[in-house]
Amino acid sequence: MRQQASRFKRMCVFCGSSQGNKTSYHDAAIDLAKELVAGGIDLVYGGGSIGLMGLVSQAVYHGGKHVIGVIPKTLMTPEVGLLNVDGYYNSLLTFIDQAVEEGFINPAARRIIVSAPTAQELMEKLEEYVPYYDMVASGLDWEADRLEF
């Protein structure tokens, strides 16, 4: 478990409102909460008190950190962390990689997804993450009368 302060003040976590079928999911949720507390990171989450999300929120709260429950309209983060316990998200990652290969997802968008099999490794990768931009979309004009169809 990490012993130093994180560069993050808060972290948004998404996980299930059920426990899942494996104890490894439960254990990983608790490990993630411990990593957040050890890094001095407050939790932002969807506000549920049951399932894995309930475990994470309660453990972070009991660890002395702030827990903020919200229902987000948009996720405003440059990176998305997936705690890929027992390869749970492998199918999703394969699907996304195929969408990149087929030209449906920009390779730069794929790079925002950071995954790791353990909470500690995920936190380390997120700490080291540097956003990559193919281009900047400043100065675009979205007025419909100026668009050619």
mmCIF file of N, CA and C in Angstrom:
data_model
loop_
_atom_site.group_PDB
_atom_site.id
_atom_site.type_symbol
_atom_site.label_atom_id
_atom_site.label_comp_id
_atom_site.label_asym_id
_atom_site.label_seq_id
_atom_site.Cartn_x
_atom_site.Cartn_y
_atom_site.Cartn_z
ATOM 1 N N MET A 1 0.840 -1.180 0.000
ATOM 2 C CA MET A 1 0.000 0.000 0.000
ATOM 3 C C MET A 1 0.889 1.248 0.000
ATOM 4 N N ARG A 2 0.444 2.271 -0.722
ATOM 5 C CA ARG A 2 1.212 3.505 -0.857
ATOM 6 C C ARG A 2 1.307 4.243 0.481
ATOM 7 N N GLN A 3 2.392 4.927 0.667
ATOM 8 C CA GLN A 3 2.615 5.651 1.910
ATOM 9 C C GLN A 3 2.773 7.148 1.691
ATOM 10 N N GLN A 4 2.711 7.619 0.445
ATOM 11 C CA GLN A 4 2.922 9.036 0.166
ATOM 12 C C GLN A 4 1.629 9.676 -0.314
ATOM 13 N N ALA A 5 1.573 10.996 -0.192
ATOM 14 C CA ALA A 5 0.400 11.728 -0.645
ATOM 15 C C ALA A 5 0.288 11.658 -2.163
ATOM 16 N N SER A 6 -0.924 11.629 -2.628
ATOM 17 C CA SER A 6 -1.203 11.540 -4.055
ATOM 18 C C SER A 6 -1.237 12.920 -4.692
ATOM 19 N N ARG A 7 -1.090 12.952 -6.027
ATOM 20 C CA ARG A 7 -1.270 14.212 -6.742
ATOM 21 C C ARG A 7 -2.749 14.523 -6.906
ATOM 22 N N PHE A 8 -3.609 13.539 -6.610
ATOM 23 C CA PHE A 8 -5.054 13.721 -6.713
ATOM 24 C C PHE A 8 -5.624 14.183 -5.377
ATOM 25 N N LYS A 9 -6.536 15.140 -5.434
ATOM 26 C CA LYS A 9 -7.260 15.565 -4.242
ATOM 27 C C LYS A 9 -8.504 14.706 -4.065
ATOM 28 N N ARG A 10 -9.167 14.450 -5.198
ATOM 29 C CA ARG A 10 -10.367 13.615 -5.231
ATOM 30 C C ARG A 10 -10.266 12.659 -6.404
ATOM 31 N N MET A 11 -10.972 11.534 -6.295
ATOM 32 C CA MET A 11 -11.020 10.608 -7.406
ATOM 33 C C MET A 11 -12.449 10.101 -7.549
ATOM 34 N N CYS A 12 -12.927 10.062 -8.792
ATOM 35 C CA CYS A 12 -14.245 9.521 -9.090
ATOM 36 C C CYS A 12 -14.099 8.028 -9.350
ATOM 37 N N VAL A 13 -14.888 7.233 -8.650
ATOM 38 C CA VAL A 13 -14.828 5.778 -8.759
ATOM 39 C C VAL A 13 -16.198 5.269 -9.183
ATOM 40 N N PHE A 14 -16.203 4.378 -10.164
ATOM 41 C CA PHE A 14 -17.430 3.713 -10.593
ATOM 42 C C PHE A 14 -17.251 2.217 -10.409
ATOM 43 N N CYS A 15 -18.178 1.598 -9.708
ATOM 44 C CA CYS A 15 -18.204 0.143 -9.629
ATOM 45 C C CYS A 15 -19.631 -0.290 -9.337
ATOM 46 N N GLY A 16 -19.851 -1.570 -9.284
ATOM 47 C CA GLY A 16 -21.196 -2.114 -9.241
ATOM 48 C C GLY A 16 -21.984 -1.856 -7.974
ATOM 49 N N SER A 17 -23.311 -1.911 -8.149
ATOM 50 C CA SER A 17 -24.212 -1.789 -7.005
ATOM 51 C C SER A 17 -24.558 -3.176 -6.457
ATOM 52 N N SER A 18 -23.855 -4.183 -6.939
ATOM 53 C CA SER A 18 -23.975 -5.527 -6.364
ATOM 54 C C SER A 18 -22.573 -5.986 -5.974
ATOM 55 N N GLN A 19 -22.504 -7.080 -5.244
ATOM 56 C CA GLN A 19 -21.217 -7.581 -4.753
ATOM 57 C C GLN A 19 -20.443 -8.360 -5.809
ATOM 58 N N GLY A 20 -21.118 -8.831 -6.849
ATOM 59 C CA GLY A 20 -20.456 -9.702 -7.808
ATOM 60 C C GLY A 20 -20.407 -11.119 -7.277
ATOM 61 N N ASN A 21 -19.938 -12.031 -8.095
ATOM 62 C CA ASN A 21 -19.935 -13.445 -7.721
ATOM 63 C C ASN A 21 -18.628 -13.943 -7.124
ATOM 64 N N LYS A 22 -17.600 -13.113 -7.134
ATOM 65 C CA LYS A 22 -16.298 -13.546 -6.633
ATOM 66 C C LYS A 22 -15.872 -12.693 -5.437
ATOM 67 N N THR A 23 -15.237 -13.338 -4.469
ATOM 68 C CA THR A 23 -14.727 -12.587 -3.321
ATOM 69 C C THR A 23 -13.599 -11.646 -3.739
ATOM 70 N N SER A 24 -12.953 -11.944 -4.868
ATOM 71 C CA SER A 24 -11.861 -11.070 -5.315
ATOM 72 C C SER A 24 -12.373 -9.663 -5.642
ATOM 73 N N TYR A 25 -13.639 -9.537 -6.080
ATOM 74 C CA TYR A 25 -14.203 -8.212 -6.348
ATOM 75 C C TYR A 25 -14.355 -7.431 -5.044
ATOM 76 N N HIS A 26 -14.857 -8.111 -4.037
ATOM 77 C CA HIS A 26 -14.999 -7.504 -2.710
ATOM 78 C C HIS A 26 -13.636 -7.058 -2.181
ATOM 79 N N ASP A 27 -12.661 -7.951 -2.271
ATOM 80 C CA ASP A 27 -11.314 -7.653 -1.773
ATOM 81 C C ASP A 27 -10.689 -6.479 -2.525
ATOM 82 N N ALA A 28 -10.894 -6.441 -3.842
ATOM 83 C CA ALA A 28 -10.327 -5.358 -4.645
ATOM 84 C C ALA A 28 -10.979 -4.023 -4.304
ATOM 85 N N ALA A 29 -12.281 -4.026 -4.029
ATOM 86 C CA ALA A 29 -12.972 -2.787 -3.648
ATOM 87 C C ALA A 29 -12.396 -2.244 -2.337
ATOM 88 N N ILE A 30 -12.175 -3.125 -1.384
ATOM 89 C CA ILE A 30 -11.591 -2.716 -0.104
ATOM 90 C C ILE A 30 -10.153 -2.230 -0.308
ATOM 91 N N ASP A 31 -9.379 -2.936 -1.143
ATOM 92 C CA ASP A 31 -8.001 -2.512 -1.430
ATOM 93 C C ASP A 31 -7.976 -1.128 -2.068
ATOM 94 N N LEU A 32 -8.901 -0.884 -2.997
ATOM 95 C CA LEU A 32 -8.966 0.426 -3.638
ATOM 96 C C LEU A 32 -9.265 1.509 -2.612
ATOM 97 N N ALA A 33 -10.202 1.252 -1.733
ATOM 98 C CA ALA A 33 -10.531 2.217 -0.682
ATOM 99 C C ALA A 33 -9.315 2.498 0.205
ATOM 100 N N LYS A 34 -8.577 1.457 0.548
ATOM 101 C CA LYS A 34 -7.374 1.633 1.374
ATOM 102 C C LYS A 34 -6.327 2.474 0.650
ATOM 103 N N GLU A 35 -6.184 2.254 -0.663
ATOM 104 C CA GLU A 35 -5.243 3.055 -1.453
ATOM 105 C C GLU A 35 -5.658 4.521 -1.469
ATOM 106 N N LEU A 36 -6.947 4.773 -1.615
ATOM 107 C CA LEU A 36 -7.432 6.159 -1.606
ATOM 108 C C LEU A 36 -7.136 6.818 -0.263
ATOM 109 N N VAL A 37 -7.461 6.143 0.808
ATOM 110 C CA VAL A 37 -7.226 6.688 2.149
ATOM 111 C C VAL A 37 -5.737 6.920 2.375
ATOM 112 N N ALA A 38 -4.913 5.944 2.014
ATOM 113 C CA ALA A 38 -3.466 6.072 2.216
ATOM 114 C C ALA A 38 -2.887 7.236 1.415
ATOM 115 N N GLY A 39 -3.472 7.509 0.251
ATOM 116 C CA GLY A 39 -3.002 8.615 -0.580
ATOM 117 C C GLY A 39 -3.617 9.946 -0.216
ATOM 118 N N GLY A 40 -4.501 9.959 0.782
ATOM 119 C CA GLY A 40 -5.158 11.205 1.186
ATOM 120 C C GLY A 40 -6.173 11.692 0.158
ATOM 121 N N ILE A 41 -6.809 10.763 -0.548
ATOM 122 C CA ILE A 41 -7.711 11.097 -1.643
ATOM 123 C C ILE A 41 -9.165 10.952 -1.202
ATOM 124 N N ASP A 42 -9.961 12.003 -1.419
ATOM 125 C CA ASP A 42 -11.390 11.946 -1.160
ATOM 126 C C ASP A 42 -12.080 11.200 -2.299
ATOM 127 N N LEU A 43 -13.223 10.604 -2.007
ATOM 128 C CA LEU A 43 -13.973 9.806 -2.974
ATOM 129 C C LEU A 43 -15.150 10.600 -3.529
ATOM 130 N N VAL A 44 -15.290 10.568 -4.859
ATOM 131 C CA VAL A 44 -16.486 11.060 -5.538
ATOM 132 C C VAL A 44 -17.082 9.848 -6.235
ATOM 133 N N TYR A 45 -18.370 9.605 -6.020
ATOM 134 C CA TYR A 45 -18.985 8.408 -6.586
ATOM 135 C C TYR A 45 -20.471 8.631 -6.798
ATOM 136 N N GLY A 46 -21.148 7.632 -7.349
ATOM 137 C CA GLY A 46 -22.549 7.748 -7.712
ATOM 138 C C GLY A 46 -23.546 7.779 -6.574
ATOM 139 N N GLY A 47 -23.105 7.687 -5.350
ATOM 140 C CA GLY A 47 -23.982 7.872 -4.202
ATOM 141 C C GLY A 47 -24.644 6.621 -3.661
ATOM 142 N N GLY A 48 -24.410 5.458 -4.260
ATOM 143 C CA GLY A 48 -25.029 4.228 -3.772
ATOM 144 C C GLY A 48 -24.411 3.736 -2.474
ATOM 145 N N SER A 49 -25.217 3.066 -1.666
ATOM 146 C CA SER A 49 -24.703 2.554 -0.390
ATOM 147 C C SER A 49 -24.713 1.027 -0.342
ATOM 148 N N ILE A 50 -24.948 0.399 -1.494
ATOM 149 C CA ILE A 50 -24.982 -1.060 -1.530
ATOM 150 C C ILE A 50 -23.914 -1.580 -2.497
ATOM 151 N N GLY A 51 -23.672 -2.859 -2.456
ATOM 152 C CA GLY A 51 -22.735 -3.487 -3.383
ATOM 153 C C GLY A 51 -21.305 -3.018 -3.198
ATOM 154 N N LEU A 52 -20.526 -3.148 -4.281
ATOM 155 C CA LEU A 52 -19.115 -2.760 -4.236
ATOM 156 C C LEU A 52 -18.955 -1.268 -3.980
ATOM 157 N N MET A 53 -19.857 -0.471 -4.572
ATOM 158 C CA MET A 53 -19.782 0.973 -4.359
ATOM 159 C C MET A 53 -19.991 1.312 -2.891
ATOM 160 N N GLY A 54 -20.908 0.609 -2.250
ATOM 161 C CA GLY A 54 -21.120 0.811 -0.821
ATOM 162 C C GLY A 54 -19.893 0.451 -0.006
ATOM 163 N N LEU A 55 -19.243 -0.647 -0.382
ATOM 164 C CA LEU A 55 -18.017 -1.051 0.323
ATOM 165 C C LEU A 55 -16.936 0.019 0.217
ATOM 166 N N VAL A 56 -16.713 0.504 -1.014
ATOM 167 C CA VAL A 56 -15.677 1.516 -1.230
ATOM 168 C C VAL A 56 -16.010 2.777 -0.433
ATOM 169 N N SER A 57 -17.237 3.251 -0.554
ATOM 170 C CA SER A 57 -17.597 4.509 0.100
ATOM 171 C C SER A 57 -17.508 4.405 1.619
ATOM 172 N N GLN A 58 -17.986 3.293 2.182
ATOM 173 C CA GLN A 58 -17.923 3.127 3.633
ATOM 174 C C GLN A 58 -16.483 3.024 4.127
ATOM 175 N N ALA A 59 -15.653 2.294 3.400
ATOM 176 C CA ALA A 59 -14.255 2.131 3.816
ATOM 177 C C ALA A 59 -13.500 3.453 3.721
ATOM 178 N N VAL A 60 -13.755 4.238 2.680
ATOM 179 C CA VAL A 60 -13.102 5.543 2.555
ATOM 180 C C VAL A 60 -13.575 6.468 3.674
ATOM 181 N N TYR A 61 -14.875 6.467 3.928
ATOM 182 C CA TYR A 61 -15.437 7.302 4.995
ATOM 183 C C TYR A 61 -14.860 6.919 6.355
ATOM 184 N N HIS A 62 -14.836 5.628 6.646
ATOM 185 C CA HIS A 62 -14.307 5.168 7.932
ATOM 186 C C HIS A 62 -12.796 5.356 8.020
ATOM 187 N N GLY A 63 -12.144 5.525 6.878
ATOM 188 C CA GLY A 63 -10.722 5.839 6.856
ATOM 189 C C GLY A 63 -10.440 7.319 7.079
ATOM 190 N N GLY A 64 -11.506 8.109 7.246
ATOM 191 C CA GLY A 64 -11.323 9.520 7.582
ATOM 192 C C GLY A 64 -11.318 10.478 6.400
ATOM 193 N N LYS A 65 -11.647 10.001 5.220
ATOM 194 C CA LYS A 65 -11.660 10.877 4.047
ATOM 195 C C LYS A 65 -13.098 11.294 3.722
ATOM 196 N N HIS A 66 -13.223 12.357 2.952
ATOM 197 C CA HIS A 66 -14.540 12.827 2.532
ATOM 198 C C HIS A 66 -15.087 11.919 1.433
ATOM 199 N N VAL A 67 -16.396 11.713 1.481
ATOM 200 C CA VAL A 67 -17.088 10.914 0.480
ATOM 201 C C VAL A 67 -18.210 11.771 -0.087
ATOM 202 N N ILE A 68 -18.151 11.992 -1.398
ATOM 203 C CA ILE A 68 -19.118 12.854 -2.064
ATOM 204 C C ILE A 68 -19.904 12.016 -3.068
ATOM 205 N N GLY A 69 -21.203 11.884 -2.825
ATOM 206 C CA GLY A 69 -22.054 11.126 -3.727
ATOM 207 C C GLY A 69 -22.755 12.051 -4.710
ATOM 208 N N VAL A 70 -22.597 11.778 -5.989
ATOM 209 C CA VAL A 70 -23.240 12.595 -7.031
ATOM 210 C C VAL A 70 -23.749 11.687 -8.155
ATOM 211 N N ILE A 71 -24.652 12.230 -8.940
ATOM 212 C CA ILE A 71 -25.065 11.557 -10.162
ATOM 213 C C ILE A 71 -24.583 12.455 -11.294
ATOM 214 N N PRO A 72 -23.434 12.134 -11.890
ATOM 215 C CA PRO A 72 -22.828 13.025 -12.877
ATOM 216 C C PRO A 72 -23.565 13.032 -14.212
ATOM 217 N N LYS A 73 -23.648 14.220 -14.824
ATOM 218 C CA LYS A 73 -24.154 14.319 -16.188
ATOM 219 C C LYS A 73 -23.029 14.017 -17.160
ATOM 220 N N THR A 74 -21.828 14.447 -16.831
ATOM 221 C CA THR A 74 -20.658 14.195 -17.673
ATOM 222 C C THR A 74 -19.471 13.910 -16.775
ATOM 223 N N LEU A 75 -18.596 13.076 -17.243
ATOM 224 C CA LEU A 75 -17.382 12.757 -16.507
ATOM 225 C C LEU A 75 -16.265 13.624 -17.050
ATOM 226 N N MET A 76 -15.753 14.539 -16.229
ATOM 227 C CA MET A 76 -14.744 15.499 -16.690
ATOM 228 C C MET A 76 -13.368 15.102 -16.186
ATOM 229 N N THR A 77 -12.845 14.032 -16.686
ATOM 230 C CA THR A 77 -11.528 13.587 -16.272
ATOM 231 C C THR A 77 -10.713 13.211 -17.510
ATOM 232 N N PRO A 78 -9.427 13.459 -17.494
ATOM 233 C CA PRO A 78 -8.629 13.102 -18.668
ATOM 234 C C PRO A 78 -8.329 11.608 -18.739
ATOM 235 N N GLU A 79 -8.523 10.887 -17.649
ATOM 236 C CA GLU A 79 -8.230 9.467 -17.669
ATOM 237 C C GLU A 79 -9.344 8.687 -16.985
ATOM 238 N N VAL A 80 -9.480 7.439 -17.380
ATOM 239 C CA VAL A 80 -10.458 6.536 -16.788
ATOM 240 C C VAL A 80 -9.684 5.336 -16.285
ATOM 241 N N GLY A 81 -9.780 5.055 -14.996
ATOM 242 C CA GLY A 81 -9.082 3.918 -14.423
ATOM 243 C C GLY A 81 -10.001 2.715 -14.303
ATOM 244 N N LEU A 82 -9.544 1.561 -14.798
ATOM 245 C CA LEU A 82 -10.291 0.319 -14.662
ATOM 246 C C LEU A 82 -9.503 -0.628 -13.770
ATOM 247 N N LEU A 83 -10.081 -0.992 -12.650
ATOM 248 C CA LEU A 83 -9.479 -2.002 -11.785
ATOM 249 C C LEU A 83 -9.884 -3.351 -12.362
ATOM 250 N N ASN A 84 -8.996 -3.948 -13.133
ATOM 251 C CA ASN A 84 -9.283 -5.123 -13.948
ATOM 252 C C ASN A 84 -9.024 -6.414 -13.172
ATOM 253 N N VAL A 85 -9.823 -6.643 -12.136
ATOM 254 C CA VAL A 85 -9.667 -7.802 -11.256
ATOM 255 C C VAL A 85 -9.978 -9.085 -12.019
ATOM 256 N N ASP A 86 -9.072 -10.022 -11.965
ATOM 257 C CA ASP A 86 -9.229 -11.327 -12.624
ATOM 258 C C ASP A 86 -9.590 -11.190 -14.107
ATOM 259 N N GLY A 87 -9.123 -10.102 -14.740
ATOM 260 C CA GLY A 87 -9.383 -9.909 -16.165
ATOM 261 C C GLY A 87 -10.820 -9.566 -16.499
ATOM 262 N N TYR A 88 -11.582 -9.080 -15.514
ATOM 263 C CA TYR A 88 -13.003 -8.799 -15.715
ATOM 264 C C TYR A 88 -13.255 -7.896 -16.917
ATOM 265 N N TYR A 89 -12.430 -6.875 -17.114
ATOM 266 C CA TYR A 89 -12.636 -5.917 -18.197
ATOM 267 C C TYR A 89 -11.908 -6.279 -19.489
ATOM 268 N N ASN A 90 -11.297 -7.447 -19.575
ATOM 269 C CA ASN A 90 -10.573 -7.824 -20.791
ATOM 270 C C ASN A 90 -11.461 -7.767 -22.034
ATOM 271 N N SER A 91 -12.690 -8.247 -21.923
ATOM 272 C CA SER A 91 -13.601 -8.220 -23.076
ATOM 273 C C SER A 91 -13.911 -6.791 -23.495
ATOM 274 N N LEU A 92 -14.124 -5.917 -22.530
ATOM 275 C CA LEU A 92 -14.388 -4.511 -22.837
ATOM 276 C C LEU A 92 -13.179 -3.880 -23.524
ATOM 277 N N LEU A 93 -11.999 -4.138 -23.003
ATOM 278 C CA LEU A 93 -10.781 -3.578 -23.597
ATOM 279 C C LEU A 93 -10.548 -4.118 -25.007
ATOM 280 N N THR A 94 -10.838 -5.392 -25.223
ATOM 281 C CA THR A 94 -10.722 -5.973 -26.559
ATOM 282 C C THR A 94 -11.713 -5.315 -27.516
ATOM 283 N N PHE A 95 -12.929 -5.112 -27.040
ATOM 284 C CA PHE A 95 -13.958 -4.438 -27.845
ATOM 285 C C PHE A 95 -13.504 -3.028 -28.233
ATOM 286 N N ILE A 96 -12.970 -2.292 -27.278
ATOM 287 C CA ILE A 96 -12.513 -0.922 -27.545
ATOM 288 C C ILE A 96 -11.336 -0.932 -28.519
ATOM 289 N N ASP A 97 -10.404 -1.861 -28.327
ATOM 290 C CA ASP A 97 -9.270 -1.969 -29.248
ATOM 291 C C ASP A 97 -9.733 -2.273 -30.672
ATOM 292 N N GLN A 98 -10.740 -3.142 -30.808
ATOM 293 C CA GLN A 98 -11.293 -3.449 -32.123
ATOM 294 C C GLN A 98 -11.948 -2.208 -32.733
ATOM 295 N N ALA A 99 -12.639 -1.422 -31.915
ATOM 296 C CA ALA A 99 -13.269 -0.192 -32.407
ATOM 297 C C ALA A 99 -12.214 0.804 -32.882
ATOM 298 N N VAL A 100 -11.050 0.829 -32.230
ATOM 299 C CA VAL A 100 -9.943 1.682 -32.684
ATOM 300 C C VAL A 100 -9.446 1.178 -34.037
ATOM 301 N N GLU A 101 -9.215 -0.136 -34.130
ATOM 302 C CA GLU A 101 -8.729 -0.716 -35.382
ATOM 303 C C GLU A 101 -9.679 -0.455 -36.543
ATOM 304 N N GLU A 102 -10.977 -0.465 -36.271
ATOM 305 C CA GLU A 102 -11.980 -0.271 -37.315
ATOM 306 C C GLU A 102 -12.265 1.206 -37.581
ATOM 307 N N GLY A 103 -11.613 2.094 -36.834
ATOM 308 C CA GLY A 103 -11.759 3.523 -37.064
ATOM 309 C C GLY A 103 -12.949 4.180 -36.394
ATOM 310 N N PHE A 104 -13.596 3.492 -35.448
ATOM 311 C CA PHE A 104 -14.737 4.074 -34.752
ATOM 312 C C PHE A 104 -14.327 4.889 -33.527
ATOM 313 N N ILE A 105 -13.153 4.610 -33.000
ATOM 314 C CA ILE A 105 -12.625 5.335 -31.838
ATOM 315 C C ILE A 105 -11.232 5.823 -32.179
ATOM 316 N N ASN A 106 -10.977 7.074 -31.890
ATOM 317 C CA ASN A 106 -9.671 7.673 -32.120
ATOM 318 C C ASN A 106 -8.648 7.023 -31.178
ATOM 319 N N PRO A 107 -7.443 6.701 -31.660
ATOM 320 C CA PRO A 107 -6.427 6.110 -30.779
ATOM 321 C C PRO A 107 -6.124 6.972 -29.546
ATOM 322 N N ALA A 108 -6.216 8.289 -29.676
ATOM 323 C CA ALA A 108 -5.970 9.160 -28.521
ATOM 324 C C ALA A 108 -7.040 8.948 -27.453
ATOM 325 N N ALA A 109 -8.270 8.704 -27.875
ATOM 326 C CA ALA A 109 -9.348 8.446 -26.920
ATOM 327 C C ALA A 109 -9.117 7.125 -26.193
ATOM 328 N N ARG A 110 -8.567 6.144 -26.875
ATOM 329 C CA ARG A 110 -8.277 4.846 -26.252
ATOM 330 C C ARG A 110 -7.253 4.999 -25.136
ATOM 331 N N ARG A 111 -6.328 5.945 -25.307
ATOM 332 C CA ARG A 111 -5.251 6.110 -24.331
ATOM 333 C C ARG A 111 -5.726 6.653 -22.979
ATOM 334 N N ILE A 112 -6.961 7.164 -22.909
ATOM 335 C CA ILE A 112 -7.439 7.660 -21.615
ATOM 336 C C ILE A 112 -7.790 6.528 -20.663
ATOM 337 N N ILE A 113 -7.890 5.309 -21.183
ATOM 338 C CA ILE A 113 -8.254 4.174 -20.344
ATOM 339 C C ILE A 113 -6.993 3.548 -19.773
ATOM 340 N N VAL A 114 -6.893 3.592 -18.463
ATOM 341 C CA VAL A 114 -5.751 3.037 -17.737
ATOM 342 C C VAL A 114 -6.276 1.838 -16.958
ATOM 343 N N SER A 115 -5.669 0.677 -17.151
ATOM 344 C CA SER A 115 -6.149 -0.499 -16.423
ATOM 345 C C SER A 115 -5.000 -1.206 -15.733
ATOM 346 N N ALA A 116 -5.351 -1.893 -14.662
ATOM 347 C CA ALA A 116 -4.369 -2.665 -13.898
ATOM 348 C C ALA A 116 -5.117 -3.706 -13.074
ATOM 349 N N PRO A 117 -4.452 -4.823 -12.745
ATOM 350 C CA PRO A 117 -5.114 -5.894 -12.004
ATOM 351 C C PRO A 117 -5.210 -5.654 -10.498
ATOM 352 N N THR A 118 -4.430 -4.721 -9.956
ATOM 353 C CA THR A 118 -4.480 -4.454 -8.511
ATOM 354 C C THR A 118 -4.700 -2.966 -8.264
ATOM 355 N N ALA A 119 -5.267 -2.667 -7.110
ATOM 356 C CA ALA A 119 -5.528 -1.273 -6.755
ATOM 357 C C ALA A 119 -4.232 -0.470 -6.690
ATOM 358 N N GLN A 120 -3.195 -1.051 -6.121
ATOM 359 C CA GLN A 120 -1.933 -0.337 -5.999
ATOM 360 C C GLN A 120 -1.347 -0.013 -7.368
ATOM 361 N N GLU A 121 -1.334 -0.988 -8.275
ATOM 362 C CA GLU A 121 -0.797 -0.756 -9.611
ATOM 363 C C GLU A 121 -1.639 0.266 -10.375
ATOM 364 N N LEU A 122 -2.961 0.210 -10.203
ATOM 365 C CA LEU A 122 -3.830 1.179 -10.869
ATOM 366 C C LEU A 122 -3.528 2.593 -10.377
ATOM 367 N N MET A 123 -3.388 2.752 -9.084
ATOM 368 C CA MET A 123 -3.088 4.073 -8.528
ATOM 369 C C MET A 123 -1.742 4.571 -9.033
ATOM 370 N N GLU A 124 -0.754 3.697 -9.111
ATOM 371 C CA GLU A 124 0.565 4.090 -9.622
ATOM 372 C C GLU A 124 0.461 4.549 -11.075
ATOM 373 N N LYS A 125 -0.269 3.793 -11.900
ATOM 374 C CA LYS A 125 -0.429 4.161 -13.313
ATOM 375 C C LYS A 125 -1.189 5.485 -13.460
ATOM 376 N N LEU A 126 -2.214 5.692 -12.636
ATOM 377 C CA LEU A 126 -2.959 6.951 -12.706
ATOM 378 C C LEU A 126 -2.090 8.129 -12.279
ATOM 379 N N GLU A 127 -1.250 7.912 -11.267
ATOM 380 C CA GLU A 127 -0.337 8.971 -10.823
ATOM 381 C C GLU A 127 0.635 9.369 -11.936
ATOM 382 N N GLU A 128 1.065 8.384 -12.731
ATOM 383 C CA GLU A 128 2.051 8.619 -13.787
ATOM 384 C C GLU A 128 1.420 9.054 -15.106
ATOM 385 N N TYR A 129 0.110 8.988 -15.211
ATOM 386 C CA TYR A 129 -0.598 9.262 -16.463
ATOM 387 C C TYR A 129 -0.356 10.697 -16.937
ATOM 388 N N VAL A 130 -0.047 10.827 -18.209
ATOM 389 C CA VAL A 130 0.105 12.138 -18.842
ATOM 390 C C VAL A 130 -0.829 12.145 -20.047
ATOM 391 N N PRO A 131 -1.780 13.092 -20.094
ATOM 392 C CA PRO A 131 -2.711 13.127 -21.226
ATOM 393 C C PRO A 131 -1.982 13.304 -22.554
ATOM 394 N N TYR A 132 -2.524 12.700 -23.592
ATOM 395 C CA TYR A 132 -1.988 12.808 -24.937
ATOM 396 C C TYR A 132 -3.070 13.421 -25.821
ATOM 397 N N TYR A 133 -2.709 14.452 -26.564
ATOM 398 C CA TYR A 133 -3.674 15.106 -27.428
ATOM 399 C C TYR A 133 -3.174 15.060 -28.865
ATOM 400 N N ASP A 134 -4.006 14.518 -29.774
ATOM 401 C CA ASP A 134 -3.671 14.528 -31.192
ATOM 402 C C ASP A 134 -3.828 15.928 -31.771
ATOM 403 N N MET A 135 -4.855 16.609 -31.285
ATOM 404 C CA MET A 135 -5.115 17.955 -31.781
ATOM 405 C C MET A 135 -5.934 18.694 -30.745
ATOM 406 N N VAL A 136 -5.988 19.992 -30.891
ATOM 407 C CA VAL A 136 -6.776 20.832 -30.003
ATOM 408 C C VAL A 136 -7.927 21.390 -30.816
ATOM 409 N N ALA A 137 -9.119 21.367 -30.248
ATOM 410 C CA ALA A 137 -10.310 21.782 -30.981
ATOM 411 C C ALA A 137 -10.741 23.200 -30.627
ATOM 412 N N SER A 138 -9.802 24.077 -30.326
ATOM 413 C CA SER A 138 -10.185 25.440 -29.987
ATOM 414 C C SER A 138 -10.544 26.214 -31.241
ATOM 415 N N GLY A 139 -11.414 27.187 -31.087
ATOM 416 C CA GLY A 139 -11.770 28.051 -32.197
ATOM 417 C C GLY A 139 -12.747 27.457 -33.193
ATOM 418 N N LEU A 140 -13.368 26.340 -32.873
ATOM 419 C CA LEU A 140 -14.338 25.763 -33.787
ATOM 420 C C LEU A 140 -15.629 26.570 -33.766
ATOM 421 N N ASP A 141 -16.304 26.633 -34.883
ATOM 422 C CA ASP A 141 -17.564 27.350 -34.995
ATOM 423 C C ASP A 141 -18.671 26.325 -35.198
ATOM 424 N N TRP A 142 -19.562 26.204 -34.224
ATOM 425 C CA TRP A 142 -20.596 25.177 -34.263
ATOM 426 C C TRP A 142 -21.950 25.724 -34.694
ATOM 427 N N GLU A 143 -22.011 26.934 -35.220
ATOM 428 C CA GLU A 143 -23.287 27.486 -35.652
ATOM 429 C C GLU A 143 -23.773 26.744 -36.882
ATOM 430 N N ALA A 144 -25.013 26.261 -36.831
ATOM 431 C CA ALA A 144 -25.553 25.408 -37.886
ATOM 432 C C ALA A 144 -25.625 26.107 -39.242
ATOM 433 N N ASP A 145 -25.855 27.416 -39.267
ATOM 434 C CA ASP A 145 -25.983 28.087 -40.542
ATOM 435 C C ASP A 145 -24.641 28.205 -41.273
ATOM 436 N N ARG A 146 -23.551 27.925 -40.597
ATOM 437 C CA ARG A 146 -22.238 27.997 -41.221
ATOM 438 C C ARG A 146 -21.712 26.630 -41.638
ATOM 439 N N LEU A 147 -22.433 25.605 -41.254
ATOM 440 C CA LEU A 147 -22.011 24.253 -41.606
ATOM 441 C C LEU A 147 -22.584 23.883 -42.972
ATOM 442 N N GLU A 148 -21.795 23.198 -43.757
ATOM 443 C CA GLU A 148 -22.261 22.753 -45.058
ATOM 444 C C GLU A 148 -22.679 21.291 -44.965
ATOM 445 N N PHE A 149 -23.905 21.008 -45.375
ATOM 446 C CA PHE A 149 -24.414 19.624 -45.328
ATOM 447 C C PHE A 149 -24.614 19.122 -46.730
#
